C-alpha cells in the first residue's frame, strides 16, 4: 500500500520548509503564515505548494528530493553552489521577467540537463508558469528520454501528487500522452523534438511555445566546416524568430511575457553555435569550467603534477599507472585542487582519465576552452631510435595500409604503418612510411614489410580505394611466398566511415604525451602527423589518419597467438 504524504515527510522536510519560509518572508511574517497554514503544510494548495512556486530551489529540494537530495535510498550527490546559482537565475528569468534569453555553458558531467531542463520544466508546468514548453534535444532518443523522465516525475512522485493532484491522465482521450508529447490535466503541454527538427509552426491550441529549451543543440557534424557552423547558427536564429512569441503590452503595461529561450551545452569550436551566442548581448550568460584556472596545461605539467606525469608516462614501467596513483595518494593534500562540483569531480579521476589522455578534449569539454580548436592537433612528437623501439616485447603487431590511386603531386600518399602495443598499453610506430606508389609497388612494399617484421599477425587495408582488389593480390603473393605462406596473417579489409577529423583529434593527447612513440628513421611520416591542422586546413593527412586507425585497432584486435613449441618426446620419458 502506498504511503500517505504524512508518512513520507521527515524532520529534514520540516526544516527545509521553515528555512525557505524565513528566507522569503522573515521570521515575524513567517510565524503568521505558519499559523494560517498549520493544518495544511504538505497537501493540496498547502504551504509547501505556495513556497515551491516562489522558490525553485525549495521546489527541487522538496518535491524532487529523490533527484536532488542525498538519502539512504538514492544515489543523489550533494549539490554545488553553481546549481543553486542556476536556479536563482531561472527564477529571475521566469518569475521576475528580468530577461528573456539565457545561455548556460557548463562542463560535461555538471548535471546541467537535470538541474536546468528537467527541474525547470517540471516546476514550470506544475504551476502553469509555461503553457507550452518545447525541448530541443540533440537526437530523437534524447527527446524521448527527457519526456519519459518528466512523465515519471509528474505521474509517480508522491510529493507532487499530494500538492498538485494528478497531472497525468492516460485514461482520458482528451490528453495526448506519447513518447514525445505530454498534455497535462492543468491544460499545459510538454513536447520534445530532436535538433534536426524545425521548431516553426508548433502550437498547442492557440498558444505558441512559451518556453523553448535547447540542450546540446549542436553535434560534432555541426562544427566541422564553416558552412556547417553558419547553418546551425542561422537555423536557430530563424527558428526562434518564428517559433516563439513577443511580449504583449496594453497601455504600456506588459500583460504577457515573451517566449523564454534557454540554451545549454558546452563550447565545441571558437565559431560554433554556442560560441556565437556568447557574443549576443540579448542573452544572459553563465559560463563555468571544472577547474577555475586559465592554464591547465602548465598546472598539469609542473610541480607535483609534473612529477606525476613523468611517472604515468614512463614507457619502461609496466605498472606506470599504479605507481602514478601511489605518488598521488602520497601527496594528495598538496595535489588537491578545487572543482566546480566537489561531490562529482575527483582530482585524480580528472587528471588520469580525462586530462592526460586527451588535453585538447579536456579543455573543450571540461574547461569550455576552445581557443585551440581548429589549430594544430599535435604539438609534440616523441621519437626514439628504431633499435630502441625493437627492444620491446610486443603483445600485438599490425601492418596498416591506406593506399592512394594516383601518384600526382596533389594526390594523397600511400601510407604504410607497422604498429605495436606493449603490455603497459603504449603504442609504438615501429615503421611509418608515406610515398607515391603505383599499385604493384604498393603491394610489393607490403610483402617486404611482412618479411621484415615476422611478428605481424594482422594486416589492415582501407577498402575505399581499391575495393578489395589489393587484398586479393596480397593474398596471392603471400600464398606464393616461401615463408609467408606458413605465417598466420589475417587481412582485414574495411571502409572508413567514421569522421576523419574527430578520429585524428581523438589521439592528440596520446601523441603529445608520448603515449604513442615514433621512430627517428621516419621523419617524413611523423612530420606529416605534426603538421596536421584539421580537415580543410591540411593538404595531406595520410600519416595522422593511419596512426589514428592504428590506435583503434591495437585496442580492438586480439593479442598475438602464442607460437607453437615443439618438444622432443624424451622429456616425457618415452
Coordinates of C-alpha atoms in Angstrom, one line a residue:
X1 CA 0.0 0.0 0.0
X2 CA 1.3 3.5 -0.9
X3 CA 2.3 5.7 2.0
X4 CA 0.4 8.9 2.6
X5 CA 2.3 12.2 2.4
X6 CA 2.2 12.4 6.2
X7 CA 4.1 9.2 6.4
X8 CA 6.7 10.3 3.9
X9 CA 7.5 13.7 5.3
X10 CA 10.6 13.8 7.5
X11 CA 12.2 16.2 10.0
X12 CA 14.5 17.3 7.2
X13 CA 11.5 18.3 5.2
X14 CA 10.1 20.4 8.0
X15 CA 13.5 22.1 8.5
X16 CA 13.7 22.7 4.7
X17 CA 10.2 24.3 4.7
X18 CA 10.9 26.6 7.7
X19 CA 14.3 27.7 6.2
X20 CA 12.9 28.8 2.9
X21 CA 9.8 30.3 4.5
X22 CA 12.1 32.5 6.6
X23 CA 14.3 33.4 3.7
X24 CA 11.2 34.6 1.7
X25 CA 9.2 36.4 4.5
X26 CA 11.4 36.9 7.5
X27 CA 10.7 35.5 11.0
X28 CA 7.8 37.6 12.0
X29 CA 5.6 37.2 8.9
X30 CA 6.7 33.5 8.7
X31 CA 5.1 32.9 12.0
X32 CA 1.8 34.4 10.9
X33 CA 1.9 32.2 7.7
X34 CA 2.5 29.1 9.8
X35 CA -0.5 29.8 12.0
X36 CA -2.6 30.2 8.9
X37 CA -1.4 27.0 7.1
X38 CA -0.5 24.9 10.2
X39 CA -3.1 22.3 9.2
X40 CA -2.0 22.1 5.6
X41 CA 1.7 22.2 5.2
X42 CA 2.1 19.4 2.6
X43 CA -1.3 18.8 1.0
X44 CA -3.2 20.3 -1.9
X45 CA -2.5 24.0 -2.2
X46 CA -0.7 23.9 1.1
X47 CA 2.3 25.8 2.4
X48 CA 4.8 23.7 0.5
X49 CA 2.8 24.3 -2.7
X50 CA 3.0 28.1 -2.0
X51 CA 6.7 28.2 -1.2
X52 CA 7.5 26.0 -4.2
X53 CA 6.1 28.5 -6.6
X54 CA 8.2 31.3 -5.3
X55 CA 11.4 29.3 -4.8
X56 CA 12.8 26.9 -7.4
X57 CA 15.5 25.6 -5.0
X58 CA 12.8 24.7 -2.5
X59 CA 10.7 23.0 -5.2
X60 CA 13.6 20.9 -6.3
X61 CA 14.9 20.0 -2.8
X62 CA 11.4 19.0 -1.6
X63 CA 9.2 18.0 -4.5
X64 CA 12.1 16.5 -6.5
X65 CA 14.1 15.4 -3.4
X66 CA 14.9 11.9 -4.7
X67 CA 16.8 13.5 -7.5
X68 CA 18.4 16.4 -5.7
X69 CA 18.8 15.3 -2.0
X70 CA 21.2 12.5 -1.0
X71 CA 19.3 9.9 1.0
X72 CA 20.0 6.4 2.1
X73 CA 17.7 5.0 -0.6
X74 CA 19.1 7.0 -3.6
X75 CA 22.4 7.9 -5.4
X76 CA 22.0 11.7 -5.5
X77 CA 25.1 13.8 -4.9
X78 CA 25.4 16.9 -2.8
X79 CA 24.6 19.9 -4.9
X80 CA 27.2 22.5 -5.5
X81 CA 26.8 26.3 -5.3
X82 CA 26.7 26.5 -9.1
X83 CA 23.4 24.5 -9.1
X84 CA 21.7 27.0 -6.8
X85 CA 23.1 29.8 -8.9
X86 CA 21.4 28.4 -11.9
X87 CA 18.1 28.0 -10.1
X88 CA 18.3 31.6 -8.9
X89 CA 19.0 32.8 -12.4
X90 CA 15.9 30.8 -13.7
X91 CA 13.8 32.5 -11.0
X92 CA 14.9 35.9 -12.2
X93 CA 14.0 34.9 -15.7
X94 CA 10.7 33.2 -15.2
X95 CA 9.2 34.9 -12.0
X96 CA 10.7 38.4 -12.2
X97 CA 10.9 38.6 -16.0
X98 CA 14.3 40.3 -15.9
X99 CA 15.4 38.8 -19.3
X100 CA 14.1 36.5 -22.0
X101 CA 17.2 34.6 -23.1
X102 CA 19.6 32.5 -21.1
X103 CA 22.8 30.7 -22.3
X104 CA 24.2 28.2 -19.9
X105 CA 27.7 27.0 -20.8
X106 CA 28.7 24.2 -18.5
X107 CA 31.2 21.4 -18.4
X108 CA 30.4 17.8 -19.2
X109 CA 29.0 15.9 -16.3
X110 CA 27.8 19.0 -14.4
X111 CA 24.2 17.8 -14.4
X112 CA 23.1 20.8 -16.5
X113 CA 20.3 18.8 -18.1
X114 CA 18.9 17.6 -14.8
X115 CA 19.3 20.9 -12.9
X116 CA 18.0 23.1 -15.7
X117 CA 15.9 21.2 -18.3
X118 CA 14.3 18.7 -16.0
X119 CA 13.8 20.9 -12.9
X120 CA 12.7 23.9 -14.8
X121 CA 10.2 22.0 -16.9
X122 CA 8.5 20.2 -14.0
X123 CA 8.4 23.4 -11.9
X124 CA 7.0 25.5 -14.8
X125 CA 4.3 23.0 -15.6
X126 CA 3.2 22.2 -12.1
X127 CA 2.5 26.0 -11.6
X128 CA 1.4 26.7 -15.2
X129 CA 4.4 29.2 -15.5
X130 CA 4.7 27.8 -19.0
X131 CA 1.7 26.8 -21.0
X132 CA 3.6 25.1 -23.8
X133 CA 7.3 24.1 -23.4
X134 CA 9.3 22.8 -26.4
X135 CA 12.6 20.9 -25.7
X136 CA 15.1 20.5 -28.4
X137 CA 17.4 17.6 -27.8
X138 CA 20.4 16.5 -29.9
X139 CA 18.7 13.3 -31.1
X140 CA 15.2 12.0 -31.0
X141 CA 16.3 9.4 -28.4
X142 CA 17.4 12.2 -26.1
X143 CA 14.0 13.8 -26.6
X144 CA 12.2 10.6 -25.8
X145 CA 14.3 10.0 -22.7
X146 CA 13.6 13.6 -21.5
X147 CA 9.8 13.2 -21.9
X148 CA 10.0 9.9 -20.0
X149 CA 11.7 11.5 -17.1
X150 CA 9.3 14.4 -16.9
X151 CA 6.3 12.0 -17.1
X152 CA 7.7 9.8 -14.3
X153 CA 8.1 12.9 -12.1
X154 CA 4.6 14.1 -12.7
X155 CA 2.9 10.7 -12.6
X156 CA 4.7 8.7 -9.8
X157 CA 6.1 11.4 -7.5
X158 CA 4.0 11.2 -4.2
X159 CA 5.2 14.7 -3.1
X160 CA 3.9 16.3 -6.4
X161 CA 0.7 14.2 -6.3
X162 CA -0.1 15.4 -2.8
X163 CA 0.2 19.1 -3.6
X164 CA -0.9 19.3 -7.2
X165 CA -3.2 16.3 -7.8
X166 CA -2.9 14.0 -10.8
X167 CA -1.3 15.9 -13.6
X168 CA -1.1 12.9 -16.0
X169 CA -4.2 11.2 -17.1
X170 CA -3.5 8.4 -19.5
X171 CA -7.1 7.0 -19.4
X172 CA -8.8 10.1 -20.9
X173 CA -8.6 10.6 -24.6
X174 CA -8.6 14.3 -24.1
X175 CA -4.9 14.4 -23.3
X176 CA -2.1 13.4 -25.7
X177 CA 0.5 11.3 -23.9
X178 CA 3.2 9.6 -26.0
X179 CA 6.9 9.3 -26.2
X180 CA 7.4 12.9 -27.4
X181 CA 4.4 14.8 -26.1
X182 CA 2.7 15.2 -22.7
X183 CA -0.6 17.1 -22.3
X184 CA -1.2 17.7 -18.6
X185 CA -4.6 17.9 -16.8
X186 CA -3.8 21.6 -16.0
X187 CA -4.0 22.4 -19.7
X188 CA -0.3 22.7 -20.4
X189 CA 1.9 20.7 -22.8
X190 CA 5.5 19.5 -22.8
X191 CA 6.9 18.4 -26.2
X192 CA 10.4 17.3 -27.2
X193 CA 12.0 17.2 -30.6
X194 CA 15.4 16.5 -32.0
X195 CA 17.7 19.3 -33.0
X196 CA 17.3 18.3 -36.7
X197 CA 13.5 19.1 -36.5
X198 CA 12.1 22.5 -37.1
X199 CA 10.5 24.5 -34.2
X200 CA 8.5 26.6 -36.7
X201 CA 4.7 26.3 -36.7
X202 CA 4.5 24.4 -33.4
X203 CA 1.3 25.2 -31.4
X204 CA -0.8 24.0 -28.5
X205 CA -4.3 25.2 -29.2
X206 CA -3.8 29.0 -29.7
X207 CA -0.5 29.0 -27.8
X208 CA 2.9 29.2 -29.3
X209 CA 5.8 27.8 -27.1
X210 CA 6.2 30.0 -24.0
X211 CA 9.4 28.2 -23.1
X212 CA 12.0 26.8 -25.5
X213 CA 14.9 24.8 -24.2
X214 CA 17.8 23.7 -26.4
X215 CA 20.0 21.1 -24.8
X216 CA 23.3 20.1 -26.6
X217 CA 21.7 21.6 -29.7
X218 CA 24.8 21.1 -31.7
X219 CA 26.8 18.0 -32.5
X220 CA 30.2 17.3 -34.0
X221 CA 28.9 17.4 -37.5
X222 CA 27.7 21.0 -36.9
X223 CA 31.2 22.3 -36.3
X224 CA 33.5 20.6 -38.8
X225 CA 33.2 23.2 -41.5
X226 CA 32.4 26.9 -41.7
X227 CA 29.3 26.2 -43.7
X228 CA 28.0 23.8 -41.1
X229 CA 28.7 26.3 -38.3
X230 CA 26.9 29.1 -40.2
X231 CA 23.9 26.8 -40.9
X232 CA 23.5 25.7 -37.3
X233 CA 23.5 29.3 -36.0
X234 CA 21.2 30.7 -38.7
X235 CA 18.7 27.8 -38.2
X236 CA 18.5 28.6 -34.5
X237 CA 18.0 32.3 -35.0
X238 CA 15.4 31.9 -37.7
X239 CA 13.5 29.1 -36.0
X240 CA 13.3 31.1 -32.7
X241 CA 12.0 34.1 -34.5
X242 CA 9.1 32.1 -36.0
X243 CA 8.6 29.6 -33.2
X244 CA 8.3 31.9 -30.2
X245 CA 6.2 34.9 -29.4
X246 CA 6.9 38.5 -28.4
X247 CA 5.7 40.2 -25.3
X248 CA 2.2 41.8 -25.2
X249 CA 1.7 45.3 -23.8
X250 CA -1.5 47.1 -23.1
X251 CA -1.5 50.8 -22.1
X252 CA 2.3 50.5 -21.5
X253 CA 1.9 47.5 -19.2
X254 CA 3.2 44.1 -20.0
X255 CA 0.4 41.6 -19.8
X256 CA 2.2 38.7 -21.4
X257 CA 5.9 37.7 -21.3
X258 CA 7.8 37.0 -24.4
X259 CA 8.8 33.4 -25.1
X260 CA 11.7 32.4 -22.9
X261 CA 14.7 30.8 -24.5
X262 CA 17.2 28.6 -22.6
X263 CA 20.2 27.3 -24.4
X264 CA 22.6 25.0 -22.6
X265 CA 25.7 22.9 -23.6
X266 CA 29.4 23.1 -24.0
X267 CA 31.6 25.0 -26.4
X268 CA 32.9 22.9 -29.3
X269 CA 34.6 25.4 -31.6
X270 CA 35.7 29.1 -31.5
X271 CA 33.0 29.9 -34.0
X272 CA 30.3 27.3 -33.1
X273 CA 26.7 28.0 -32.3
X274 CA 27.3 28.3 -28.5
X275 CA 30.4 30.5 -29.0
X276 CA 28.4 32.8 -31.3
X277 CA 25.6 33.2 -28.7
X278 CA 28.2 34.4 -26.2
X279 CA 28.6 37.4 -28.4
X280 CA 24.9 38.1 -28.4
X281 CA 24.1 40.7 -25.8
X282 CA 20.4 39.9 -25.8
X283 CA 21.3 36.7 -23.9
X284 CA 22.1 36.4 -20.2
X285 CA 25.2 34.2 -20.0
X286 CA 26.6 31.8 -17.4
X287 CA 29.9 30.2 -18.3
X288 CA 31.6 27.8 -15.9
X289 CA 34.5 25.3 -16.0
X290 CA 35.5 22.4 -13.9
X291 CA 38.8 24.0 -12.7
X292 CA 38.8 27.7 -12.1
X293 CA 42.1 28.4 -13.8
X294 CA 43.2 29.6 -17.2
X295 CA 46.3 27.5 -18.0
X296 CA 45.6 23.8 -17.1
X297 CA 48.5 22.7 -19.3
X298 CA 51.1 24.4 -17.2
X299 CA 49.4 23.2 -14.0
X300 CA 49.3 19.5 -15.0
X301 CA 52.9 19.7 -16.4
X302 CA 54.8 21.3 -13.5
X303 CA 55.4 20.8 -9.8
X304 CA 54.0 17.6 -8.2
X305 CA 51.6 17.1 -11.2
X306 CA 54.7 17.3 -13.5
X307 CA 56.3 14.5 -11.4
X308 CA 53.1 12.6 -11.6
X309 CA 53.0 12.9 -15.4
X310 CA 56.6 11.7 -15.7
X311 CA 55.7 8.6 -13.7
X312 CA 52.5 8.0 -15.6
X313 CA 54.2 8.1 -19.0
X314 CA 57.3 6.1 -18.2
X315 CA 57.3 3.7 -21.1
X316 CA 59.8 1.5 -19.4
X317 CA 57.5 0.9 -16.4
X318 CA 54.9 -1.9 -16.9
X319 CA 52.8 -0.6 -14.0
X320 CA 53.3 3.1 -14.6
X321 CA 49.6 4.0 -13.8
X322 CA 49.7 2.2 -10.5
X323 CA 52.9 3.9 -9.5
X324 CA 51.5 7.3 -10.5
X325 CA 48.4 6.7 -8.4
X326 CA 50.6 5.8 -5.4
X327 CA 52.5 9.0 -5.9
X328 CA 49.2 11.0 -5.9
X329 CA 47.9 9.5 -2.7
X330 CA 51.3 10.1 -1.0
X331 CA 50.9 13.8 -1.9
X332 CA 47.1 14.1 -2.0
X333 CA 46.8 17.2 0.1
X334 CA 49.3 19.2 -2.0
X335 CA 47.9 18.0 -5.3
X336 CA 44.3 18.7 -4.5
X337 CA 42.6 21.4 -6.5
X338 CA 39.1 22.9 -6.2
X339 CA 36.5 21.8 -8.7
X340 CA 33.1 23.2 -9.7
X341 CA 31.2 20.2 -8.1
X342 CA 33.3 18.6 -5.4
X343 CA 30.9 15.7 -4.9
X344 CA 31.2 14.8 -8.6
X345 CA 34.6 15.7 -9.9
X346 CA 37.6 13.9 -8.3
X347 CA 41.1 15.4 -8.9
X348 CA 42.8 12.1 -9.7
X349 CA 40.0 10.9 -11.9
X350 CA 40.0 14.2 -13.9
X351 CA 43.8 14.0 -14.4
X352 CA 44.4 10.4 -15.2
X353 CA 41.2 9.6 -17.2
X354 CA 40.5 12.9 -18.9
X355 CA 43.3 15.4 -19.0
X356 CA 46.4 13.3 -19.7
X357 CA 44.8 11.0 -22.2
X358 CA 43.5 14.0 -24.2
X359 CA 44.3 17.5 -23.1
X360 CA 42.5 19.1 -26.0
X361 CA 39.3 17.3 -25.3
X362 CA 39.6 18.0 -21.6
X363 CA 39.9 21.7 -22.2
X364 CA 37.0 21.8 -24.6
X365 CA 34.6 19.6 -22.7
X366 CA 35.5 20.4 -19.1
X367 CA 37.0 23.9 -19.3
X368 CA 34.9 25.3 -22.1
X369 CA 38.2 26.4 -23.6
X370 CA 38.1 26.2 -27.4
X371 CA 40.9 28.7 -28.1
X372 CA 43.0 26.0 -29.8
X373 CA 40.2 24.1 -31.6
X374 CA 40.8 24.5 -35.3
X375 CA 44.6 24.7 -34.8
X376 CA 47.2 22.0 -34.8
X377 CA 46.0 18.7 -33.4
X378 CA 49.5 17.7 -32.3
X379 CA 52.1 19.9 -30.6
X380 CA 55.0 17.5 -29.8
X381 CA 56.1 14.1 -31.1
X382 CA 58.2 11.6 -29.1
X383 CA 60.6 9.7 -31.4
X384 CA 63.5 7.5 -30.5
X385 CA 65.9 5.2 -32.4
X386 CA 64.3 2.3 -34.2
X387 CA 66.7 -0.1 -32.5
X388 CA 65.4 1.0 -29.1
X389 CA 61.8 0.5 -30.1
X390 CA 62.6 -3.0 -31.3
X391 CA 63.9 -3.9 -27.8
X392 CA 60.3 -4.1 -26.7
X393 CA 58.3 -7.4 -26.4
X394 CA 55.2 -6.6 -28.4
X395 CA 51.8 -8.1 -27.4
X396 CA 50.4 -7.3 -30.8
X397 CA 51.8 -6.0 -34.1
X398 CA 49.8 -5.0 -37.1
X399 CA 50.5 -3.5 -40.6
X400 CA 48.1 -0.8 -41.7
X401 CA 47.7 0.1 -45.4
X402 CA 46.0 3.3 -46.6
X403 CA 46.6 3.3 -50.4
X404 CA 46.2 6.1 -52.9
X405 CA 45.3 5.5 -56.6
X406 CA 47.2 8.3 -58.3
X407 CA 50.8 9.4 -57.8
X408 CA 50.5 13.1 -58.9
X409 CA 51.9 16.0 -56.9
X410 CA 48.5 17.0 -55.4
X411 CA 47.3 13.4 -54.8
X412 CA 47.3 11.6 -51.5
X413 CA 50.2 9.5 -50.3
X414 CA 50.1 5.8 -49.8
X415 CA 50.6 5.4 -46.1
X416 CA 52.0 2.2 -44.5
X417 CA 52.4 1.8 -40.8
X418 CA 53.7 -1.1 -38.7
X419 CA 52.3 -0.5 -35.2
X420 CA 52.8 -2.5 -32.0
X421 CA 51.5 -2.5 -28.4
X422 CA 53.3 -3.5 -25.3
X423 CA 51.8 -4.8 -22.0
X424 CA 51.7 -1.3 -20.5
X425 CA 49.4 -0.1 -23.2
X426 CA 51.9 2.1 -25.0
X427 CA 51.7 2.3 -28.8
X428 CA 54.9 2.1 -30.9
X429 CA 55.0 3.2 -34.6
X430 CA 57.8 0.7 -35.5
X431 CA 57.7 1.8 -39.1
X432 CA 55.8 4.7 -40.8
X433 CA 56.0 5.5 -44.5
X434 CA 54.3 7.8 -46.8
X435 CA 55.1 7.5 -50.5
X436 CA 53.7 7.9 -54.0
X437 CA 53.5 4.3 -55.1
X438 CA 52.0 2.5 -58.1
X439 CA 49.7 -0.4 -57.4
X440 CA 52.4 -3.0 -58.0
X441 CA 55.0 -1.1 -55.9
X442 CA 52.5 -0.7 -53.1
X443 CA 51.8 -4.5 -52.9
X444 CA 55.5 -5.2 -53.2
X445 CA 56.3 -2.9 -50.3
X446 CA 53.6 -4.7 -48.1
X447 CA 55.3 -8.0 -48.8
X448 CA 58.7 -6.5 -47.9
X449 CA 57.4 -5.2 -44.6
X450 CA 55.8 -8.6 -43.8
X451 CA 59.2 -10.2 -44.4
X452 CA 61.0 -7.6 -42.2
X453 CA 58.6 -7.8 -39.3
X454 CA 57.9 -11.5 -38.7
X455 CA 55.6 -10.9 -35.7
X456 CA 52.9 -9.1 -37.7
X457 CA 49.7 -11.1 -37.3
X458 CA 47.2 -8.7 -38.8
X459 CA 47.2 -6.6 -42.0
X460 CA 44.5 -3.8 -42.1
X461 CA 43.7 -2.4 -45.5
X462 CA 41.5 0.6 -46.2
X463 CA 38.8 -0.6 -48.6
X464 CA 37.7 2.8 -50.1
X465 CA 40.4 3.0 -52.7
X466 CA 40.7 -0.4 -54.4
X467 CA 37.6 -2.1 -53.1
X468 CA 39.4 -5.3 -52.2
X469 CA 41.5 -5.8 -55.4
X470 CA 44.7 -5.1 -53.5
X471 CA 43.7 -7.6 -50.8
X472 CA 43.3 -10.3 -53.4
X473 CA 46.7 -9.5 -54.8
X474 CA 48.3 -9.6 -51.3
X475 CA 46.8 -13.0 -50.6
X476 CA 48.0 -14.3 -53.9
X477 CA 51.6 -13.2 -53.3
X478 CA 51.6 -14.4 -49.7
X479 CA 50.4 -17.9 -50.8
X480 CA 53.2 -17.9 -53.4
X481 CA 55.9 -16.8 -50.8
X482 CA 58.2 -19.5 -49.4
X483 CA 58.0 -18.3 -45.8
X484 CA 54.9 -16.0 -45.6
X485 CA 52.6 -18.8 -46.6
X486 CA 53.4 -20.5 -43.4
X487 CA 52.6 -17.5 -41.2
X488 CA 49.3 -16.9 -39.6
X489 CA 48.4 -13.5 -41.1
X490 CA 44.8 -12.2 -41.1
X491 CA 43.9 -9.5 -43.6
X492 CA 41.1 -7.1 -42.6
X493 CA 39.6 -5.0 -45.4
X494 CA 37.4 -2.2 -44.0
X495 CA 35.8 1.0 -45.3
X496 CA 36.5 4.2 -43.4
X497 CA 33.1 5.7 -42.5
X498 CA 33.9 7.5 -39.2
X499 CA 34.5 11.2 -39.2
X500 CA 38.2 11.6 -40.0
X501 CA 38.6 14.9 -38.2
X502 CA 37.2 13.6 -35.0
X503 CA 39.2 10.4 -35.2
X504 CA 42.5 12.1 -35.7
X505 CA 42.0 14.7 -33.0
X506 CA 41.0 12.0 -30.6
X507 CA 44.6 10.8 -30.4
X508 CA 46.0 14.3 -29.9
X509 CA 46.7 13.7 -26.2
X510 CA 48.3 10.3 -26.8
X511 CA 50.7 11.8 -29.3
X512 CA 51.5 14.9 -27.3
X513 CA 52.1 13.0 -24.1
X514 CA 54.4 10.4 -25.7
X515 CA 52.0 7.5 -25.3
X516 CA 52.4 6.9 -29.0
X517 CA 56.1 6.7 -29.8
X518 CA 57.6 7.1 -33.3
X519 CA 60.9 6.0 -34.9
X520 CA 63.7 8.5 -35.6
X521 CA 64.0 7.0 -39.0
X522 CA 60.5 8.1 -40.1
X523 CA 60.9 11.8 -40.0
X524 CA 58.8 12.4 -43.2
X525 CA 56.0 10.3 -41.7
X526 CA 55.8 11.9 -38.2
X527 CA 56.4 15.4 -39.6
X528 CA 53.1 15.0 -41.5
X529 CA 51.4 14.0 -38.3
X530 CA 52.8 17.0 -36.5
X531 CA 51.7 19.3 -39.4
X532 CA 48.0 18.3 -39.2
X533 CA 45.8 21.3 -38.6
X534 CA 42.4 19.9 -39.4
X535 CA 40.2 18.7 -42.3
X536 CA 40.0 21.5 -44.8
X537 CA 43.2 23.1 -43.5
X538 CA 45.8 20.5 -44.2
X539 CA 46.8 19.3 -47.7
X540 CA 47.8 15.8 -46.7
X541 CA 46.5 13.8 -43.7
X542 CA 47.6 10.3 -44.7
X543 CA 50.0 9.7 -41.8
X544 CA 47.8 11.0 -38.9
X545 CA 44.9 9.1 -40.4
X546 CA 46.7 5.8 -40.4
X547 CA 48.1 6.4 -36.9
X548 CA 44.6 7.1 -35.5
X549 CA 43.4 3.9 -37.1
X550 CA 46.3 2.0 -35.6
X551 CA 45.4 3.3 -32.1
X552 CA 41.9 2.0 -32.5
X553 CA 42.9 -1.4 -33.9
X554 CA 45.5 -2.0 -31.2
X555 CA 42.7 -2.0 -28.7
X556 CA 40.1 -4.0 -30.6
X557 CA 42.2 -6.8 -32.1
X558 CA 43.2 -9.8 -30.1
X559 CA 46.7 -10.3 -28.8
X560 CA 49.1 -12.3 -30.8
X561 CA 48.7 -16.1 -30.7
X562 CA 51.4 -18.0 -28.7
X563 CA 53.9 -19.6 -31.0
X564 CA 53.9 -23.3 -31.4
X565 CA 56.6 -25.0 -29.4
X566 CA 57.9 -28.5 -30.5
X567 CA 59.5 -30.7 -27.8
X568 CA 61.3 -34.0 -28.1
X569 CA 59.3 -36.9 -26.7
X570 CA 62.3 -37.8 -24.5
X571 CA 61.2 -35.2 -22.0
X572 CA 58.2 -37.4 -21.2
X573 CA 60.4 -40.3 -20.6
X574 CA 59.2 -42.1 -23.7

